[in-house]
CSV table of C-alpha atoms in Angstrom, one decimal:
chain,number,residue,atom,x,y,z
M,51,MET,CA,15.4,-7.4,-2.9
M,52,PRO,CA,11.9,-6.2,-2.1
M,53,ARG,CA,11.6,-3.5,0.5
M,54,SER,CA,9.4,-5.3,3.0
M,55,ARG,CA,8.5,-4.5,6.6
M,56,TRP,CA,7.8,-7.5,8.8
M,57,ARG,CA,6.1,-6.9,12.1
M,58,CYS,CA,5.7,-9.8,14.6
M,59,SER,CA,4.7,-9.9,18.2
M,60,PRO,CA,7.5,-11.2,20.4
M,61,ALA,CA,5.9,-14.6,20.7
M,62,ALA,CA,5.3,-15.1,17.0
M,63,PRO,CA,7.0,-18.0,15.3
M,64,ALA,CA,9.4,-17.2,12.5
M,65,ALA,CA,7.2,-18.7,9.9
M,66,ALA,CA,3.4,-19.0,9.5
M,67,GLY,CA,2.1,-22.3,10.7
M,68,PRO,CA,-1.2,-24.0,11.3
M,69,SER,CA,-3.8,-22.0,13.3
M,70,THR,CA,-3.9,-22.7,17.1
M,71,ARG,CA,-7.3,-21.9,18.5
M,72,ASP,CA,-7.9,-19.5,21.4
M,73,ASP,CA,-11.2,-19.0,23.1
M,74,GLY,CA,-12.5,-16.9,20.2
M,75,GLY,CA,-11.6,-19.6,17.7
M,76,ILE,CA,-8.8,-17.6,16.1
M,77,GLY,CA,-5.1,-17.9,16.9
M,78,GLY,CA,-1.7,-18.8,15.6
M,79,THR,CA,0.1,-16.6,13.0
M,80,LEU,CA,-1.6,-14.6,10.4
M,81,THR,CA,0.6,-13.5,7.4
M,82,VAL,CA,-0.6,-10.5,5.4
M,83,PHE,CA,1.0,-9.4,2.2
M,84,ALA,CA,0.0,-5.7,1.7
M,85,ALA,CA,0.9,-2.7,-0.5
M,86,ALA,CA,3.5,-0.4,1.1
M,87,SER,CA,0.9,2.5,1.2
M,88,LEU,CA,-1.2,0.4,3.6
M,89,THR,CA,1.6,0.1,6.2
M,90,ASP,CA,0.3,2.4,8.9
M,91,VAL,CA,-3.4,1.6,8.7
M,92,PHE,CA,-2.9,-2.1,8.4
M,93,THR,CA,-0.4,-2.2,11.2
M,94,ASP,CA,-3.0,-0.5,13.4
M,95,LEU,CA,-5.8,-2.9,12.3
M,96,GLY,CA,-3.5,-5.8,12.9
M,97,ASP,CA,-2.9,-4.5,16.5
M,98,ARG,CA,-6.7,-4.3,17.0
M,99,LEU,CA,-7.2,-7.9,15.8
M,100,GLU,CA,-4.5,-9.1,18.1
M,101,ALA,CA,-6.1,-7.3,21.0
M,102,GLU,CA,-9.4,-9.1,20.2
M,103,HIS,CA,-7.7,-12.5,19.9
M,104,PRO,CA,-4.8,-12.8,22.4
M,105,GLY,CA,-3.7,-16.1,20.8
M,106,LEU,CA,-3.1,-14.4,17.4
M,107,ALA,CA,0.1,-12.9,16.1
M,108,VAL,CA,-0.2,-10.8,12.9
M,109,GLN,CA,2.8,-10.7,10.6
M,110,PHE,CA,3.0,-8.2,7.7
M,111,ASN,CA,5.1,-8.1,4.5
M,112,PHE,CA,4.7,-4.6,3.2
M,113,ALA,CA,6.2,-3.9,-0.3
M,114,GLY,CA,5.3,-2.9,-3.8
M,115,SER,CA,2.2,-4.7,-5.0
M,116,ALA,CA,4.0,-6.1,-8.1
M,117,GLN,CA,6.8,-7.5,-5.9
M,118,LEU,CA,4.2,-9.1,-3.6
M,119,ALA,CA,2.3,-10.6,-6.5
M,120,THR,CA,5.5,-12.1,-7.8
M,121,GLN,CA,6.4,-13.6,-4.4
M,122,LEU,CA,2.9,-15.2,-4.2
M,123,THR,CA,3.0,-16.7,-7.6
M,124,GLN,CA,6.4,-18.1,-6.9
M,125,GLY,CA,5.0,-19.9,-3.8
M,126,ALA,CA,5.5,-17.6,-0.9
M,127,PRO,CA,3.1,-18.7,1.9
M,128,ALA,CA,0.6,-16.0,3.0
M,129,ASP,CA,-3.0,-15.8,4.3
M,130,VAL,CA,-4.1,-12.4,2.9
M,131,PHE,CA,-3.1,-10.2,-0.1
M,132,ALA,CA,-4.0,-6.5,-0.3
M,133,SER,CA,-2.9,-4.7,-3.5
M,134,ALA,CA,-2.7,-1.0,-4.4
M,135,ASN,CA,-4.4,-1.7,-7.7
M,136,GLU,CA,-6.5,-4.2,-9.5
M,137,PRO,CA,-4.0,-5.3,-12.2
M,138,GLN,CA,-1.6,-6.7,-9.6
M,139,MET,CA,-4.5,-8.5,-7.8
M,140,ALA,CA,-5.4,-9.9,-11.2
M,141,VAL,CA,-1.9,-11.5,-11.4
M,142,VAL,CA,-2.7,-13.5,-8.2
M,143,THR,CA,-6.3,-14.2,-9.2
M,144,ASP,CA,-5.4,-15.4,-12.7
M,145,ALA,CA,-2.9,-17.8,-11.1
M,146,GLY,CA,-5.7,-19.3,-9.1
M,147,LEU,CA,-4.4,-18.3,-5.7
M,148,THR,CA,-7.4,-16.5,-4.3
M,149,ASP,CA,-10.2,-17.9,-2.2
M,150,GLY,CA,-13.3,-16.2,-3.8
M,151,GLU,CA,-13.5,-12.8,-5.4
M,152,PRO,CA,-11.3,-10.0,-4.0
M,153,GLN,CA,-13.1,-7.1,-2.4
M,154,VAL,CA,-12.2,-3.5,-3.1
M,155,VAL,CA,-11.9,-1.7,0.3
M,156,ALA,CA,-10.4,1.7,-0.5
M,157,GLU,CA,-9.3,4.1,-3.2
M,158,ASN,CA,-6.3,6.5,-3.3
M,159,VAL,CA,-4.9,9.2,-5.6
M,160,LEU,CA,-1.5,10.6,-6.3
M,161,GLU,CA,-0.2,13.8,-4.8
M,162,ILE,CA,3.0,15.8,-5.3
M,163,VAL,CA,5.1,15.7,-2.1
M,164,VAL,CA,7.9,18.2,-1.4
M,165,PRO,CA,10.1,18.9,1.7
M,166,GLU,CA,8.9,21.3,4.3
M,167,GLY,CA,8.9,24.8,3.0
M,168,ASN,CA,9.1,23.6,-0.7
M,169,PRO,CA,12.6,24.9,-1.2
M,170,ALA,CA,12.6,24.2,-5.0
M,171,GLY,CA,9.4,26.2,-5.5
M,172,ILE,CA,7.4,23.3,-7.0
M,173,THR,CA,4.0,24.5,-8.2
M,174,GLY,CA,2.5,21.6,-10.1
M,175,LEU,CA,2.8,18.5,-12.2
M,176,ALA,CA,4.6,20.3,-15.1
M,177,ASP,CA,7.6,20.7,-12.8
M,178,PHE,CA,8.3,17.0,-13.3
M,179,ALA,CA,9.5,17.9,-16.8
M,180,ARG,CA,12.2,20.2,-15.5
M,181,ALA,CA,15.7,18.6,-15.9
M,182,GLU,CA,17.3,20.9,-13.3
M,183,LEU,CA,15.2,19.4,-10.5
M,184,ALA,CA,15.8,16.2,-8.6
M,185,LEU,CA,12.6,14.2,-8.9
M,186,ALA,CA,11.4,10.7,-7.8
M,187,VAL,CA,8.5,8.6,-9.1
M,188,CYS,CA,7.7,5.0,-8.7
M,189,ALA,CA,8.8,2.4,-11.2
M,190,PRO,CA,6.0,1.8,-13.8
M,191,THR,CA,5.7,-1.8,-12.8
M,192,VAL,CA,4.2,-0.9,-9.4
M,193,PRO,CA,0.8,0.7,-8.9
M,194,CYS,CA,2.1,4.1,-7.9
M,195,GLY,CA,4.2,4.1,-11.0
M,196,ALA,CA,1.4,3.0,-13.3
M,197,ALA,CA,-0.8,5.7,-11.9
M,198,ALA,CA,2.0,8.3,-12.4
M,199,THR,CA,2.3,7.2,-16.1
M,200,ALA,CA,-1.4,7.7,-16.5
M,201,VAL,CA,-1.5,11.2,-15.0
M,202,PHE,CA,1.5,12.3,-17.0
M,203,ASP,CA,-0.1,11.0,-20.2
M,204,ALA,CA,-3.4,12.7,-19.3
M,205,ALA,CA,-1.6,16.0,-18.6
M,206,GLY,CA,0.6,15.8,-21.8
M,207,ILE,CA,3.8,15.9,-19.7
M,208,THR,CA,7.0,14.0,-20.4
M,209,PRO,CA,8.5,13.5,-17.0
M,210,ARG,CA,12.3,13.6,-16.3
M,211,PRO,CA,12.7,11.7,-13.0
M,212,ASP,CA,16.1,11.1,-11.5
M,213,THR,CA,15.1,7.9,-9.8
M,214,LEU,CA,12.4,5.2,-10.2
M,215,GLU,CA,11.5,3.7,-6.8
M,216,GLU,CA,10.3,0.2,-6.1
M,217,ASP,CA,7.4,1.3,-3.9
M,218,VAL,CA,5.7,4.5,-2.7
M,219,LYS,CA,7.4,4.5,0.7
M,220,ALA,CA,10.8,4.6,-1.0
M,221,ALA,CA,9.8,7.6,-3.1
M,222,LEU,CA,8.5,9.4,0.0
M,223,THR,CA,11.7,8.6,1.9
M,224,LYS,CA,13.7,10.4,-0.8
M,225,VAL,CA,11.8,13.6,-0.1
M,226,GLN,CA,12.0,13.1,3.7
M,227,LEU,CA,15.8,12.8,3.5
M,228,GLY,CA,16.1,15.8,1.2
M,229,GLU,CA,17.5,13.7,-1.7
M,230,VAL,CA,14.9,15.0,-4.2
M,231,ASP,CA,13.0,18.2,-4.7
M,232,ALA,CA,9.7,16.4,-5.3
M,233,ALA,CA,8.1,13.0,-5.7
M,234,LEU,CA,4.8,11.6,-6.7
M,235,VAL,CA,3.3,9.5,-3.9
M,236,TYR,CA,-0.2,8.8,-2.7
M,237,ALA,CA,-2.2,11.4,-0.8
M,238,THR,CA,-2.3,9.0,2.2
M,239,ASP,CA,1.5,9.0,2.3
M,240,VAL,CA,1.7,12.7,2.5
M,241,LEU,CA,-0.8,12.7,5.4
M,242,ALA,CA,1.1,10.0,7.2
M,243,ALA,CA,4.4,11.9,6.9
M,244,GLY,CA,3.1,14.8,8.9
M,245,ASP,CA,4.8,18.2,9.1
M,246,ALA,CA,8.1,17.0,7.6
M,247,VAL,CA,6.7,17.3,4.1
M,248,GLU,CA,4.1,19.3,2.2
M,249,GLY,CA,1.5,17.9,-0.3
M,250,LEU,CA,0.4,19.6,-3.5
M,251,PRO,CA,-2.8,18.1,-5.0
M,252,PHE,CA,-3.2,18.4,-8.8
M,253,PRO,CA,-6.3,17.9,-11.0
M,254,ALA,CA,-4.9,15.2,-13.3
M,255,ALA,CA,-4.7,12.8,-10.3
M,256,GLU,CA,-8.3,12.1,-10.8
M,257,TRP,CA,-7.4,10.3,-14.1
M,258,ALA,CA,-5.7,7.5,-12.1
M,259,VAL,CA,-7.7,6.6,-9.0
M,260,ASN,CA,-6.3,3.4,-7.5
M,261,ALA,CA,-8.7,0.8,-6.2
M,262,TYR,CA,-7.3,-1.4,-3.4
M,263,PRO,CA,-8.6,-5.0,-3.5
M,264,VAL,CA,-8.0,-7.5,-0.7
M,265,CYS,CA,-8.5,-11.2,-0.6
M,266,VAL,CA,-8.1,-14.4,1.4
M,267,LEU,CA,-5.6,-16.7,-0.3
M,268,ARG,CA,-6.7,-20.1,-1.4
M,269,ASP,CA,-3.9,-22.0,0.4
M,270,ALA,CA,-3.9,-19.7,3.5
M,271,PRO,CA,-2.3,-21.5,6.4
M,272,ASN,CA,-4.7,-19.7,8.8
M,273,PRO,CA,-7.9,-19.2,6.9
M,274,ALA,CA,-10.0,-18.3,9.9
M,275,ALA,CA,-7.7,-15.5,10.9
M,276,ALA,CA,-7.4,-14.4,7.3
M,277,ARG,CA,-11.2,-14.1,7.0
M,278,ALA,CA,-11.3,-12.2,10.3
M,279,PHE,CA,-8.7,-9.7,9.1
M,280,VAL,CA,-10.5,-9.1,5.7
M,281,ASP,CA,-13.8,-8.7,7.5
M,282,LEU,CA,-12.2,-6.1,9.9
M,283,VAL,CA,-10.8,-4.1,7.0
M,284,ALA,CA,-14.2,-4.1,5.2
M,285,SER,CA,-16.2,-3.3,8.4
M,286,ASP,CA,-17.3,0.1,9.5
M,287,GLU,CA,-14.4,0.1,12.0
M,288,GLY,CA,-11.9,-0.7,9.2
M,289,GLN,CA,-13.4,1.9,6.9
M,290,ARG,CA,-13.2,4.6,9.6
M,291,ALA,CA,-9.5,3.7,10.0
M,292,LEU,CA,-8.8,3.9,6.3
M,293,ALA,CA,-10.7,7.2,6.0
M,294,ALA,CA,-8.6,8.6,8.9
M,295,ALA,CA,-5.5,7.6,7.0
M,296,GLY,CA,-6.7,9.6,4.0
M,297,PHE,CA,-8.1,6.7,1.9
M,298,ARG,CA,-11.4,7.2,0.0
M,299,ARG,CA,-14.3,4.8,0.4
M,300,PRO,CA,-14.6,2.6,-2.7
M,301,GLY,CA,-17.0,3.9,-5.4
M,302,PRO,CA,-20.1,2.0,-6.6
């Protein structure tokens, strides 16, 4: 089962329905499918949009991008999709499910994360080849796993992970719980985790910069709210929120 986090306001209906208009023209339920690494910043932006439109309830499904793309192509109803890389967005685009061209709104890179104090003495990416360590990376089918494969290949390292996680938050949780000595997650996840963990940047991360595209879905039950959310993410306000969370502005 996908690891998803749903957040609804208390008055939100259980399933997305037709938009009900408030005095700003936007209301009802907005359903956003978004990569797990966007959890904190998108939750904050959803709160902001709800504050601007009191008749709106924003509902999120946070999970691995590959899982979300599969759910959408299998008919799951949603208004917005935000992926942690372009290949998973292409799955949805190629299925004819997007309304217009997706827009890249952020970039992210991998970082090594270790428990506070780095008890195993991890020094760099080469440590992921050490069999005596407990190590976590994302499964290669999800964006953080595809990026990990790219950086290991670029560095000439054969990794020996003990667990392949279904999204980046699951990999981070393994470190937070002390179940592994190190994991590969996004730099944004290290920042969000605070003092409970430590991050170790590494040069090969630049070989796998993840672009984050977002789109309104073609059959969105609430297209007006979907467009408002995408516009907020792409706005100066949204870009400031993404930057504060550790994301990079998209390149040219």
